[in-house]
Amino acid sequence: MDLGISGKRALVSASSKGLGLGCARALAEAGCRLVMNARGEEALEASAAAIRADFGVEVETVACDVTTEEGRAKLLAAAGQVEILVTNAGGPPPGMWKDWSREDFIKALDANMLTPIALMQAALPGMMERRWGKVVNITSQSVKSPIAVLGLSNSARAGLTGFVAGTARQVAEYGVNINNLLPGIHATDRANSLDRAVCEKEGISMEEARAKRASTIPANRYGTPEEFGQTCAFLCSQYAGYLVGQNILLDGGSLNYTLA
Ligand code: NAP
């Protein structure tokens, strides 16, 4: 299927691994020219090289922490004018509601609310001027249904979701679409680290922790970065022009409701 975005310049932050990498690879497969980012240079260069080899597209890399002002400035300067923006960053650590300090909240808000907002504020004016743009923010299923141990994520991503709900409707008439993709459990390093915390707490093996969690998902498995990335590429495609300010849940049926 031709997504109609071949040659478009796409910035995907936090994309050397996991869901960000899944999005970068799917956009490259659709013919996009990429700007990729992560803090660790080695994995970033390896993922970029694999994408160049697999899809023959241009890939620029910027190794920096996207949650800092300096990092974002470096990334945005290298990216220049982008037509597609996928925002992502690492998720906050698990914990208990009574233990989080102001500093913990500021860190989570910086990473999972203020960073995507800053990236959008930088990219949207050019997109609006050129009357074409797609933004996908990687958030979490915790936006629709809180995950108790991820209260920092629940809080920060709710703030981002509110910003997107209002802003998406202000930029839609300029041919710019902003939507959020909400992952449920996907097989990435992040899921491994959450499973490891369960292993330690409950004294069970990784396999047991994974099987236990998978059994709570109607699909009875974790999602893959590939299927997540292809959904992202569709949201960035010529066919998603009428999709405005939506929160698309990819969770294998985990959240049990009729309508949301
Ligand atoms: P992951 O496998 O741990 O990958 C995270 C990627 O982001 C890596 O490339 C990492 O590279 C990069 N990164 C992390 N912090 C960064 C920073 N400050 N600046 C630049 N790059 C950074 O994580 P994931 O599973 O793909 O998760 C992506 C997002 O989705 C997270 O916010 C996570 O909380 C959320 N999420 C994931 C799941 C899931 O089941 N996987 C479910 C719900 C929500 P470096 O470490 O080298 O920087």
CSV table of C-alpha atoms and ligand atoms in Angstrom, one decimal:
chain,number,residue,atom,x,y,z
A,1,MET,CA,0.0,0.0,0.0
A,2,ASP,CA,1.4,3.4,-1.0
A,3,LEU,CA,1.0,5.6,2.0
A,4,GLY,CA,1.7,8.7,-0.1
A,5,ILE,CA,4.5,10.0,2.1
A,6,SER,CA,7.6,8.9,0.1
A,7,GLY,CA,10.3,11.6,0.3
A,8,LYS,CA,8.7,13.4,3.3
A,9,ARG,CA,11.2,14.4,6.1
A,10,ALA,CA,10.3,12.7,9.4
A,11,LEU,CA,11.7,13.3,12.8
A,12,VAL,CA,11.3,10.4,15.3
A,13,SER,CA,12.7,11.2,18.8
A,14,ALA,CA,13.9,8.4,21.1
A,15,SER,CA,14.1,6.0,18.2
A,16,SER,CA,17.2,3.7,18.5
A,17,LYS,CA,15.1,0.9,20.1
A,18,GLY,CA,11.6,-0.2,20.9
A,19,LEU,CA,8.5,1.6,19.8
A,20,GLY,CA,10.3,4.6,18.4
A,21,LEU,CA,12.5,2.4,16.3
A,22,GLY,CA,9.4,0.5,15.1
A,23,CYS,CA,7.9,3.9,13.9
A,24,ALA,CA,11.2,4.9,12.3
A,25,ARG,CA,11.4,1.7,10.4
A,26,ALA,CA,7.8,1.8,9.2
A,27,LEU,CA,8.2,5.4,8.0
A,28,ALA,CA,11.4,4.5,6.2
A,29,GLU,CA,9.6,1.6,4.5
A,30,ALA,CA,7.1,4.2,3.3
A,31,GLY,CA,10.0,6.1,1.8
A,32,CYS,CA,10.4,8.9,4.4
A,33,ARG,CA,13.8,10.6,4.9
A,34,LEU,CA,14.5,10.2,8.6
A,35,VAL,CA,16.0,12.1,11.5
A,36,MET,CA,16.5,9.7,14.4
A,37,ASN,CA,17.5,10.3,18.0
A,38,ALA,CA,18.6,8.6,21.2
A,39,ARG,CA,21.1,9.3,24.0
A,40,GLY,CA,23.3,6.2,23.3
A,41,GLU,CA,25.2,6.7,20.1
A,42,GLU,CA,26.1,3.1,19.4
A,43,ALA,CA,22.6,1.7,19.3
A,44,LEU,CA,21.4,4.7,17.4
A,45,GLU,CA,24.1,4.3,14.7
A,46,ALA,CA,23.4,0.6,14.4
A,47,SER,CA,19.7,1.1,14.0
A,48,ALA,CA,20.2,3.9,11.4
A,49,ALA,CA,22.6,1.8,9.4
A,50,ALA,CA,20.1,-1.1,9.4
A,51,ILE,CA,17.4,1.2,8.1
A,52,ARG,CA,19.6,2.6,5.3
A,53,ALA,CA,20.5,-0.9,4.3
A,54,ASP,CA,16.9,-2.2,4.5
A,55,PHE,CA,15.0,0.7,2.9
A,56,GLY,CA,17.6,2.8,1.0
A,57,VAL,CA,16.5,6.1,2.6
A,58,GLU,CA,18.5,9.0,3.9
A,59,VAL,CA,18.9,8.8,7.7
A,60,GLU,CA,20.4,11.5,9.9
A,61,THR,CA,21.2,10.8,13.6
A,62,VAL,CA,21.4,13.1,16.5
A,63,ALA,CA,22.7,11.6,19.8
A,64,CYS,CA,21.3,13.7,22.6
A,65,ASP,CA,18.9,13.7,25.5
A,66,VAL,CA,15.6,15.0,24.0
A,67,THR,CA,14.2,15.8,27.4
A,68,THR,CA,16.8,18.6,27.9
A,69,GLU,CA,16.6,22.0,26.4
A,70,GLU,CA,20.1,21.7,24.9
A,71,GLY,CA,19.3,18.2,23.5
A,72,ARG,CA,16.2,19.5,21.8
A,73,ALA,CA,17.9,22.5,20.4
A,74,LYS,CA,20.6,20.3,18.9
A,75,LEU,CA,18.0,17.9,17.5
A,76,LEU,CA,15.7,20.6,16.1
A,77,ALA,CA,18.7,22.4,14.5
A,78,ALA,CA,19.8,19.3,12.7
A,79,ALA,CA,16.3,18.3,11.7
A,80,GLY,CA,15.3,21.7,10.1
A,81,GLN,CA,11.9,21.7,8.6
A,82,VAL,CA,10.1,18.4,9.1
A,83,GLU,CA,6.8,17.2,7.6
A,84,ILE,CA,6.3,14.4,10.0
A,85,LEU,CA,7.0,14.4,13.8
A,86,VAL,CA,6.8,11.4,16.0
A,87,THR,CA,7.5,12.3,19.6
A,88,ASN,CA,8.8,9.7,22.1
A,89,ALA,CA,11.0,9.6,25.2
A,90,GLY,CA,11.7,7.0,27.8
A,91,GLY,CA,8.9,6.4,30.4
A,92,PRO,CA,9.2,7.3,34.1
A,93,PRO,CA,10.1,4.6,36.6
A,94,PRO,CA,7.5,2.6,38.6
A,95,GLY,CA,6.8,3.4,42.2
A,96,MET,CA,4.3,4.2,44.9
A,97,TRP,CA,2.1,7.4,45.0
A,98,LYS,CA,3.3,8.3,48.4
A,99,ASP,CA,7.0,8.2,47.5
A,100,TRP,CA,7.2,10.6,44.5
A,101,SER,CA,8.8,14.0,45.2
A,102,ARG,CA,8.3,17.3,43.4
A,103,GLU,CA,11.6,16.5,41.6
A,104,ASP,CA,10.2,13.2,40.4
A,105,PHE,CA,7.1,14.9,39.0
A,106,ILE,CA,9.1,17.6,37.3
A,107,LYS,CA,11.3,15.0,35.6
A,108,ALA,CA,8.3,13.0,34.4
A,109,LEU,CA,6.5,16.2,33.2
A,110,ASP,CA,9.7,17.3,31.4
A,111,ALA,CA,10.1,13.9,29.6
A,112,ASN,CA,6.5,12.9,28.8
A,113,MET,CA,4.6,16.2,28.6
A,114,LEU,CA,6.8,19.2,28.1
A,115,THR,CA,9.3,17.6,25.7
A,116,PRO,CA,6.6,16.5,23.1
A,117,ILE,CA,4.9,19.9,23.5
A,118,ALA,CA,8.2,21.7,22.9
A,119,LEU,CA,8.8,19.6,19.8
A,120,MET,CA,5.3,20.3,18.5
A,121,GLN,CA,5.7,24.1,19.2
A,122,ALA,CA,8.9,24.0,17.0
A,123,ALA,CA,7.5,21.9,14.2
A,124,LEU,CA,3.9,23.1,13.9
A,125,PRO,CA,4.4,26.6,12.5
A,126,GLY,CA,6.3,25.3,9.4
A,127,MET,CA,3.8,22.5,8.9
A,128,MET,CA,0.9,25.0,9.0
A,129,GLU,CA,2.7,27.4,6.6
A,130,ARG,CA,3.2,24.5,4.1
A,131,ARG,CA,-0.3,23.3,4.8
A,132,TRP,CA,0.8,19.7,5.4
A,133,GLY,CA,2.0,18.0,8.5
A,134,LYS,CA,1.5,14.9,10.7
A,135,VAL,CA,2.3,14.6,14.3
A,136,VAL,CA,2.0,11.3,16.3
A,137,ASN,CA,2.8,11.3,20.0
A,138,ILE,CA,3.6,8.0,21.6
A,139,THR,CA,1.8,8.1,25.0
A,140,SER,CA,0.4,5.1,26.9
A,141,GLN,CA,-2.7,3.1,27.6
A,142,SER,CA,-2.4,4.7,31.1
A,143,VAL,CA,-4.0,7.8,29.6
A,144,LYS,CA,-7.3,5.9,29.4
A,145,SER,CA,-6.9,3.6,32.4
A,146,PRO,CA,-4.4,4.4,35.1
A,147,ILE,CA,-1.6,1.9,35.9
A,148,ALA,CA,-1.1,2.2,39.7
A,149,VAL,CA,2.7,1.8,39.8
A,150,LEU,CA,3.1,4.3,36.9
A,151,GLY,CA,1.5,7.3,38.6
A,152,LEU,CA,4.2,9.6,37.2
A,153,SER,CA,3.3,8.4,33.6
A,154,ASN,CA,-0.5,8.6,34.3
A,155,SER,CA,0.0,12.3,35.4
A,156,ALA,CA,2.4,13.5,32.8
A,157,ARG,CA,0.7,11.9,29.8
A,158,ALA,CA,-2.7,13.2,30.9
A,159,GLY,CA,-1.3,16.7,30.6
A,160,LEU,CA,0.0,16.0,27.1
A,161,THR,CA,-3.3,14.5,26.1
A,162,GLY,CA,-5.1,17.7,27.2
A,163,PHE,CA,-2.7,19.8,25.2
A,164,VAL,CA,-3.1,17.7,22.1
A,165,ALA,CA,-6.9,17.7,22.4
A,166,GLY,CA,-7.0,21.5,22.2
A,167,THR,CA,-4.1,22.1,19.8
A,168,ALA,CA,-5.1,19.4,17.2
A,169,ARG,CA,-8.3,21.3,16.6
A,170,GLN,CA,-6.5,24.6,16.2
A,171,VAL,CA,-4.2,23.3,13.5
A,172,ALA,CA,-6.5,21.0,11.6
A,173,GLU,CA,-7.7,23.6,9.1
A,174,TYR,CA,-4.0,24.1,8.0
A,175,GLY,CA,-3.8,20.5,6.9
A,176,VAL,CA,-1.9,19.4,10.0
A,177,ASN,CA,-3.0,16.3,12.0
A,178,ILE,CA,-2.0,15.6,15.5
A,179,ASN,CA,-3.0,12.3,17.1
A,180,ASN,CA,-1.7,10.1,19.9
A,181,LEU,CA,-0.8,6.4,19.8
A,182,LEU,CA,-1.4,4.6,23.1
A,183,PRO,CA,0.7,1.5,23.6
A,184,GLY,CA,-0.4,-1.3,25.8
A,185,ILE,CA,2.2,-3.9,26.6
A,186,HIS,CA,4.8,-4.3,23.8
A,187,ALA,CA,7.8,-6.5,23.7
A,188,THR,CA,10.6,-3.9,24.2
A,189,ASP,CA,13.4,-3.1,26.7
A,190,ARG,CA,10.8,-1.0,28.6
A,191,ALA,CA,8.5,-4.0,29.0
A,192,ASN,CA,11.5,-6.1,30.1
A,193,SER,CA,12.4,-3.7,32.8
A,194,LEU,CA,8.8,-3.6,34.1
A,195,ASP,CA,8.7,-7.4,34.1
A,196,ARG,CA,12.1,-7.5,35.9
A,197,ALA,CA,10.6,-5.4,38.7
A,198,VAL,CA,7.7,-8.0,39.0
A,199,CYS,CA,10.2,-10.9,39.0
A,200,GLU,CA,12.1,-9.3,41.9
A,201,LYS,CA,9.0,-8.3,43.8
A,202,GLU,CA,7.2,-11.7,43.4
A,203,GLY,CA,10.3,-14.0,43.3
A,204,ILE,CA,9.4,-15.5,39.9
A,205,SER,CA,11.3,-15.9,36.6
A,206,MET,CA,11.1,-13.6,33.6
A,207,GLU,CA,9.3,-16.2,31.6
A,208,GLU,CA,6.7,-16.6,34.4
A,209,ALA,CA,6.3,-12.8,34.7
A,210,ARG,CA,5.8,-12.5,31.0
A,211,ALA,CA,3.3,-15.3,30.7
A,212,LYS,CA,1.4,-14.0,33.7
A,213,ARG,CA,1.2,-10.5,32.2
A,214,ALA,CA,0.3,-11.9,28.7
A,215,SER,CA,-2.5,-13.9,30.2
A,216,THR,CA,-4.2,-10.7,31.3
A,217,ILE,CA,-4.3,-9.5,27.6
A,218,PRO,CA,-7.2,-10.8,25.5
A,219,ALA,CA,-4.7,-11.3,22.6
A,220,ASN,CA,-2.6,-13.4,25.0
A,221,ARG,CA,0.6,-11.8,23.8
A,222,TYR,CA,2.7,-8.7,23.8
A,223,GLY,CA,2.4,-6.3,20.9
A,224,THR,CA,5.4,-5.9,18.6
A,225,PRO,CA,7.3,-2.7,17.6
A,226,GLU,CA,6.6,-3.6,14.0
A,227,GLU,CA,2.9,-3.6,14.2
A,228,PHE,CA,3.0,-0.4,16.4
A,229,GLY,CA,5.3,1.3,13.8
A,230,GLN,CA,3.0,0.4,10.9
A,231,THR,CA,0.0,1.9,12.7
A,232,CYS,CA,2.1,5.0,13.3
A,233,ALA,CA,3.0,5.2,9.5
A,234,PHE,CA,-0.7,4.9,8.7
A,235,LEU,CA,-1.5,7.9,11.0
A,236,CYS,CA,1.2,9.8,9.1
A,237,SER,CA,-0.2,8.8,5.7
A,238,GLN,CA,-2.2,10.5,3.1
A,239,TYR,CA,-5.2,8.5,4.2
A,240,ALA,CA,-5.3,9.8,7.7
A,241,GLY,CA,-6.1,13.5,6.9
A,242,TYR,CA,-9.5,13.5,8.6
A,243,LEU,CA,-8.2,12.0,11.9
A,244,VAL,CA,-7.8,14.8,14.4
A,245,GLY,CA,-6.9,14.8,18.0
A,246,GLN,CA,-7.6,11.1,18.5
A,247,ASN,CA,-6.1,8.7,21.0
A,248,ILE,CA,-5.6,5.4,19.3
A,249,LEU,CA,-5.2,2.4,21.7
A,250,LEU,CA,-3.0,-0.5,20.7
A,251,ASP,CA,-3.3,-2.9,23.6
A,252,GLY,CA,-4.4,-6.3,22.4
A,253,GLY,CA,-7.8,-5.7,24.0
A,254,SER,CA,-6.4,-5.1,27.5
A,255,LEU,CA,-8.7,-2.3,28.5
A,256,ASN,CA,-12.1,-3.8,29.1
A,257,TYR,CA,-14.9,-1.5,27.9
A,258,THR,CA,-17.5,-1.0,25.2
A,259,LEU,CA,-16.9,2.6,24.3
A,260,ALA,CA,-14.3,5.1,25.5
B,1,NAP,P1,12.5,1.3,25.1
B,1,NAP,O1,12.4,0.0,24.5
B,1,NAP,O2,13.2,1.4,26.5
B,1,NAP,O3,13.2,2.3,24.1
B,1,NAP,C1,13.3,3.7,24.5
B,1,NAP,C2,14.1,4.4,23.3
B,1,NAP,O4,14.1,5.8,23.7
B,1,NAP,C3,15.5,4.0,23.2
B,1,NAP,O5,15.9,4.2,21.8
B,1,NAP,C4,16.2,5.0,24.1
B,1,NAP,O6,17.6,5.1,23.7
B,1,NAP,C5,15.4,6.3,23.8
B,1,NAP,N1,15.4,7.3,24.8
B,1,NAP,C6,15.0,7.0,26.1
B,1,NAP,N2,15.1,8.2,26.8
B,1,NAP,C7,15.6,9.1,25.9
B,1,NAP,C8,15.9,10.5,26.0
B,1,NAP,N3,15.8,11.1,27.2
B,1,NAP,N4,16.4,11.2,24.9
B,1,NAP,C9,16.5,10.5,23.8
B,1,NAP,N5,16.2,9.2,23.6
B,1,NAP,C10,15.8,8.5,24.7
B,1,NAP,O7,11.0,1.9,25.4
B,1,NAP,P2,9.7,1.6,24.6
B,1,NAP,O8,9.1,0.4,25.1
B,1,NAP,O9,9.9,1.7,23.1
B,1,NAP,O10,8.8,2.8,25.1
B,1,NAP,C11,8.6,4.0,24.4
B,1,NAP,C12,7.6,4.9,25.2
B,1,NAP,O11,6.4,4.2,25.2
B,1,NAP,C13,8.0,5.1,26.6
B,1,NAP,O12,7.7,6.4,27.0
B,1,NAP,C14,7.2,4.1,27.4
B,1,NAP,O13,6.9,4.5,28.7
B,1,NAP,C15,5.9,4.1,26.5
B,1,NAP,N6,5.2,2.8,26.7
B,1,NAP,C16,5.7,1.6,26.4
B,1,NAP,C17,5.0,0.5,26.6
B,1,NAP,C18,5.6,-0.9,26.3
B,1,NAP,O14,4.9,-1.9,26.7
B,1,NAP,N7,6.7,-1.0,25.7
B,1,NAP,C19,3.7,0.6,27.1
B,1,NAP,C20,3.1,1.8,27.3
B,1,NAP,C21,3.9,2.9,27.2
B,1,NAP,P3,18.7,5.7,24.8
B,1,NAP,O15,18.4,5.0,26.1
B,1,NAP,O16,20.0,5.4,24.2
B,1,NAP,O17,18.5,7.2,24.9
